[in-house]
Amino acid sequence: GAGVSQTPSNKVTEKGKYVELRCDPISGHTALYWYRQSLGQGPEFLIYFQGTGAADDSGLPNDRFFAVRPEGSVSTLKIQRTERGDSAVYLCATRRDSNTDTQYFGPGTRLTVL
Amino acid sequence: KQEVTQIPAALSVPEGENLVLNCSFTDSAIYNLQWFRQDPGKGLTSLLLIQSSQREQTSGRLNASLDKSSGRSTLYIAASQPGDSATYLCAVLGRDDKIIFGKGTRLHILP
C-alpha cells in the first residue's frame, strides 16, 4: 500500500500480558515515530528512529516499553506486563529523510488492557 | 522543553462562518509546523505543512500562518461546512527531531 500501516487495528489484552504492535512505514521513509494518544488528548511522543537506531527514546514511560526497527523499515513496539493505564491508541508516523518533509501517520492500534 | 498549546479547546460555529484556530509553541527553534485533522476513532490526516522559513500555506478553504518569532500559528477555515467538524491538531518538529503536539481543538459546525 501507499500509506503507513499498523497492525493489529485493535488489541484487547489482560493486565500483565505482553503485547507487540507493528508499524509498516511508507517505502523509503527513514524516520519513524511512535506516539500514544489517550482519549481527548493530543498524541504524546514515545520514541523516534532514524534508520535502524533509536535516535530519541526519551518519551518511553518506563522500562516495560521497548521498540525495535532491526532492518530500518518495519518497527515493533513491545509492551511487557501491561497495565490498565497503557490503554490508548498507539500511532506510528514516518517521514522520508529530510526534516522539511511531511510526517505521515498510520491509522493507529487501539490497545485495551482489561 | 517544547510545549504546544491550542486555543480554544472546543468551538461550535454555524455553517458558513469563517473561523480561526490558534496554536502557540514555546521554543521557536523549529523545522516546521503541521496542522492535522482527526475524525473520531480515526488516524491523523495532514492538512498543511509550513516550513520554518515560510509565513503561510494555503489549500482550498484552509490557510495556515506561521509567526516563528512569536511562537504562533493560526489555521483559518473559510466558509465552514458540517464536514469540517473534527479535531484539529497542531504539531511542531523541533531541532531535536521530536514532533510535539498540542491537545487539539474540537470543532463542531452547526448545520
GROMACS .gro file of C-alpha atoms in nm:
model
  225
    1GLY     CA    1   0.000   0.000   0.000
    2ALA     CA    2   0.090   0.363  -0.033
    3GLY     CA    3   0.045   0.467   0.328
    4VAL     CA    4   0.169   0.380   0.675
    5SER     CA    5   0.000   0.065   0.802
    6GLN     CA    6  -0.036  -0.058   1.158
    7THR     CA    7  -0.140  -0.396   1.289
    8PRO     CA    8  -0.347  -0.500   1.464
    9SER     CA    9  -0.606  -0.225   1.442
   10ASN     CA   10  -0.746  -0.332   1.778
   11LYS     CA   11  -0.588  -0.530   2.059
   12VAL     CA   12  -0.761  -0.635   2.379
   13THR     CA   13  -0.543  -0.797   2.642
   14GLU     CA   14  -0.543  -0.875   3.010
   15LYS     CA   15  -0.338  -0.694   3.269
   16GLY     CA   16   0.008  -0.842   3.297
   17LYS     CA   17   0.026  -0.978   2.943
   18TYR     CA   18   0.284  -0.895   2.676
   19VAL     CA   19   0.182  -0.722   2.351
   20GLU     CA   20   0.350  -0.629   2.026
   21LEU     CA   21   0.230  -0.355   1.795
   22ARG     CA   22   0.360  -0.335   1.440
   23CYS     CA   23   0.421  -0.041   1.207
   24ASP     CA   24   0.492  -0.075   0.834
   25PRO     CA   25   0.629   0.255   0.703
   26ILE     CA   26   0.599   0.404   0.359
   27SER     CA   27   0.875   0.254   0.146
   28GLY     CA   28   1.193   0.460   0.165
   29HIS     CA   29   1.097   0.657   0.473
   30THR     CA   30   1.392   0.660   0.710
   31ALA     CA   31   1.241   0.844   1.005
   32LEU     CA   32   0.982   0.660   1.215
   33TYR     CA   33   0.797   0.781   1.525
   34TRP     CA   34   0.575   0.612   1.782
   35TYR     CA   35   0.311   0.811   1.969
   36ARG     CA   36   0.048   0.730   2.229
   37GLN     CA   37  -0.286   0.910   2.229
   38SER     CA   38  -0.523   0.894   2.522
   39LEU     CA   39  -0.885   0.997   2.493
   40GLY     CA   40  -0.925   1.371   2.450
   41GLN     CA   41  -0.551   1.433   2.433
   42GLY     CA   42  -0.303   1.507   2.158
   43PRO     CA   43  -0.052   1.238   2.059
   44GLU     CA   44   0.233   1.200   2.307
   45PHE     CA   45   0.584   1.130   2.176
   46LEU     CA   46   0.732   0.791   2.271
   47ILE     CA   47   1.033   0.714   2.051
   48TYR     CA   48   1.197   0.821   1.726
   49PHE     CA   49   1.406   0.606   1.490
   50GLN     CA   50   1.640   0.729   1.220
   51GLY     CA   51   1.713   0.418   1.018
   52THR     CA   52   1.771   0.123   1.248
   53GLY     CA   53   1.873   0.315   1.556
   54ALA     CA   54   1.660   0.480   1.820
   55ALA     CA   55   1.766   0.844   1.798
   56ASP     CA   56   1.547   0.952   2.091
   57ASP     CA   57   1.360   0.722   2.329
   58SER     CA   58   1.302   0.983   2.596
   59GLY     CA   59   0.923   0.952   2.568
   60LEU     CA   60   0.903   0.587   2.668
   61PRO     CA   61   0.722   0.598   3.003
   62ASN     CA   62   0.916   0.316   3.173
   63ASP     CA   63   1.121   0.006   3.105
   64ARG     CA   64   0.813  -0.201   3.024
   65PHE     CA   65   0.809  -0.027   2.686
   66PHE     CA   66   1.059  -0.113   2.415
   67ALA     CA   67   1.072  -0.062   2.039
   68VAL     CA   68   1.288  -0.206   1.763
   69ARG     CA   69   1.347  -0.144   1.396
   70PRO     CA   70   1.607  -0.406   1.304
   71GLU     CA   71   1.623  -0.351   0.928
   72GLY     CA   72   1.534   0.014   0.915
   73SER     CA   73   1.184  -0.049   0.785
   74VAL     CA   74   0.919  -0.226   0.995
   75SER     CA   75   0.909  -0.131   1.361
   76THR     CA   76   0.761  -0.315   1.657
   77LEU     CA   77   0.655  -0.152   1.983
   78LYS     CA   78   0.667  -0.403   2.267
   79ILE     CA   79   0.492  -0.363   2.599
   80GLN     CA   80   0.562  -0.602   2.885
   81ARG     CA   81   0.342  -0.664   3.188
   82THR     CA   82   0.066  -0.444   3.052
   83GLU     CA   83  -0.128  -0.222   3.291
   84ARG     CA   84  -0.474  -0.070   3.255
   85GLY     CA   85  -0.312   0.271   3.221
   86ASP     CA   86  -0.144   0.156   2.899
   87SER     CA   87  -0.483   0.158   2.726
   88ALA     CA   88  -0.465   0.413   2.444
   89VAL     CA   89  -0.430   0.446   2.070
   90TYR     CA   90  -0.072   0.390   1.959
   91LEU     CA   91   0.016   0.585   1.646
   92CYS     CA   92   0.308   0.542   1.411
   93ALA     CA   93   0.434   0.815   1.179
   94THR     CA   94   0.705   0.813   0.916
   95ARG     CA   95   0.894   1.074   0.717
   96ARG     CA   96   1.113   1.037   0.411
   97ASP     CA   97   1.450   1.164   0.525
   98SER     CA   98   1.457   1.539   0.543
   99ASN     CA   99   1.320   1.742   0.829
  100THR     CA  100   1.134   1.950   0.572
  101ASP     CA  101   0.923   1.654   0.465
  102THR     CA  102   0.569   1.582   0.574
  103GLN     CA  103   0.503   1.332   0.851
  104TYR     CA  104   0.252   1.063   0.751
  105PHE     CA  105   0.052   0.885   1.018
  106GLY     CA  106  -0.087   0.535   1.027
  107PRO     CA  107  -0.442   0.462   1.145
  108GLY     CA  108  -0.321   0.352   1.487
  109THR     CA  109  -0.367   0.049   1.709
  110ARG     CA  110  -0.627   0.078   1.982
  111LEU     CA  111  -0.495  -0.110   2.284
  112THR     CA  112  -0.733  -0.200   2.564
  113VAL     CA  113  -0.596  -0.358   2.881
  114LEU     CA  114  -0.863  -0.520   3.094
  115LYS     CA  115   1.119   2.169   2.670
  116GLN     CA  116   0.882   2.243   2.384
  117GLU     CA  117   0.519   2.296   2.479
  118VAL     CA  118   0.236   2.339   2.231
  119THR     CA  119  -0.093   2.497   2.331
  120GLN     CA  120  -0.412   2.513   2.128
  121ILE     CA  121  -0.692   2.756   2.196
  122PRO     CA  122  -0.984   2.713   2.213
  123ALA     CA  123  -1.017   2.353   2.327
  124ALA     CA  124  -1.361   2.335   2.165
  125LEU     CA  125  -1.552   2.554   1.925
  126SER     CA  126  -1.903   2.546   1.778
  127VAL     CA  127  -1.994   2.776   1.491
  128PRO     CA  128  -2.284   2.796   1.244
  129GLU     CA  129  -2.229   2.666   0.895
  130GLY     CA  130  -2.090   2.922   0.652
  131GLU     CA  131  -1.889   3.121   0.903
  132ASN     CA  132  -1.518   3.181   0.877
  133LEU     CA  133  -1.315   3.073   1.180
  134VAL     CA  134  -0.965   3.077   1.323
  135LEU     CA  135  -0.792   2.814   1.533
  136ASN     CA  136  -0.486   2.911   1.733
  137CYS     CA  137  -0.164   2.729   1.816
  138SER     CA  138   0.127   2.856   2.022
  139PHE     CA  139   0.465   2.700   2.097
  140THR     CA  140   0.733   2.791   2.349
  141ASP     CA  141   1.053   2.712   2.158
  142SER     CA  142   1.089   2.891   1.825
  143ALA     CA  143   1.375   2.664   1.711
  144ILE     CA  144   1.160   2.451   1.485
  145TYR     CA  145   1.198   2.296   1.140
  146ASN     CA  146   0.830   2.309   1.055
  147LEU     CA  147   0.474   2.321   1.187
  148GLN     CA  148   0.197   2.096   1.067
  149TRP     CA  149  -0.179   2.106   1.105
  150PHE     CA  150  -0.371   1.779   1.116
  151ARG     CA  151  -0.732   1.678   1.119
  152GLN     CA  152  -0.858   1.383   1.322
  153ASP     CA  153  -1.207   1.238   1.296
  154PRO     CA  154  -1.345   1.039   1.592
  155GLY     CA  155  -1.180   0.699   1.620
  156LYS     CA  156  -0.962   0.767   1.317
  157GLY     CA  157  -0.598   0.847   1.245
  158LEU     CA  158  -0.447   1.183   1.158
  159THR     CA  159  -0.479   1.347   0.819
  160SER     CA  160  -0.224   1.610   0.727
  161LEU     CA  161  -0.378   1.940   0.618
  162LEU     CA  162  -0.092   2.186   0.583
  163LEU     CA  163   0.281   2.187   0.647
  164ILE     CA  164   0.462   2.519   0.696
  165GLN     CA  165   0.841   2.523   0.688
  166SER     CA  166   1.020   2.746   0.937
  167SER     CA  167   1.120   2.981   0.653
  168GLN     CA  168   0.761   3.023   0.533
  169ARG     CA  169   0.489   3.255   0.656
  170GLU     CA  170   0.181   3.075   0.531
  171GLN     CA  171   0.037   2.789   0.330
  172THR     CA  172  -0.298   2.757   0.160
  173SER     CA  173  -0.504   2.462   0.049
  174GLY     CA  174  -0.858   2.521  -0.073
  175ARG     CA  175  -1.058   2.683   0.208
  176LEU     CA  176  -0.772   2.641   0.454
  177ASN     CA  177  -0.497   2.889   0.525
  178ALA     CA  178  -0.229   2.840   0.787
  179SER     CA  179   0.009   3.111   0.901
  180LEU     CA  180   0.330   3.091   1.099
  181ASP     CA  181   0.498   3.360   1.307
  182LYS     CA  182   0.801   3.176   1.436
  183SER     CA  183   0.943   3.464   1.634
  184SER     CA  184   0.630   3.496   1.845
  185GLY     CA  185   0.570   3.122   1.857
  186ARG     CA  186   0.226   3.132   1.696
  187SER     CA  187   0.033   2.973   1.415
  188THR     CA  188  -0.325   3.009   1.305
  189LEU     CA  189  -0.546   2.788   1.092
  190TYR     CA  190  -0.812   2.984   0.907
  191ILE     CA  191  -1.111   2.795   0.769
  192ALA     CA  192  -1.329   2.984   0.524
  193ALA     CA  193  -1.699   2.922   0.466
  194SER     CA  194  -1.719   2.637   0.717
  195GLN     CA  195  -1.920   2.324   0.634
  196PRO     CA  196  -2.062   2.045   0.856
  197GLY     CA  197  -1.800   1.813   0.707
  198ASP     CA  198  -1.530   2.027   0.866
  199SER     CA  199  -1.638   1.900   1.209
  200ALA     CA  200  -1.338   1.719   1.359
  201THR     CA  201  -1.049   1.770   1.598
  202TYR     CA  202  -0.770   1.988   1.462
  203LEU     CA  203  -0.419   1.925   1.590
  204CYS     CA  204  -0.111   2.141   1.562
  205ALA     CA  205   0.236   1.981   1.577
  206VAL     CA  206   0.587   2.126   1.564
  207LEU     CA  207   0.904   1.948   1.455
  208GLY     CA  208   1.189   2.076   1.672
  209ARG     CA  209   1.561   2.089   1.609
  210ASP     CA  210   1.585   1.771   1.818
  211ASP     CA  211   1.374   1.595   1.551
  212LYS     CA  212   1.098   1.542   1.804
  213ILE     CA  213   0.740   1.618   1.699
  214ILE     CA  214   0.532   1.774   1.976
  215PHE     CA  215   0.155   1.804   1.951
  216GLY     CA  216  -0.100   2.030   2.108
  217LYS     CA  217  -0.409   1.880   2.267
  218GLY     CA  218  -0.625   1.987   1.974
  219THR     CA  219  -0.933   2.196   1.912
  220ARG     CA  220  -1.265   2.009   1.877
  221LEU     CA  221  -1.460   2.187   1.607
  222HIS     CA  222  -1.834   2.143   1.557
  223ILE     CA  223  -2.002   2.310   1.261
  224LEU     CA  224  -2.374   2.355   1.318
  225PRO     CA  225  -2.591   2.284   1.010
   0.00000   0.00000   0.00000
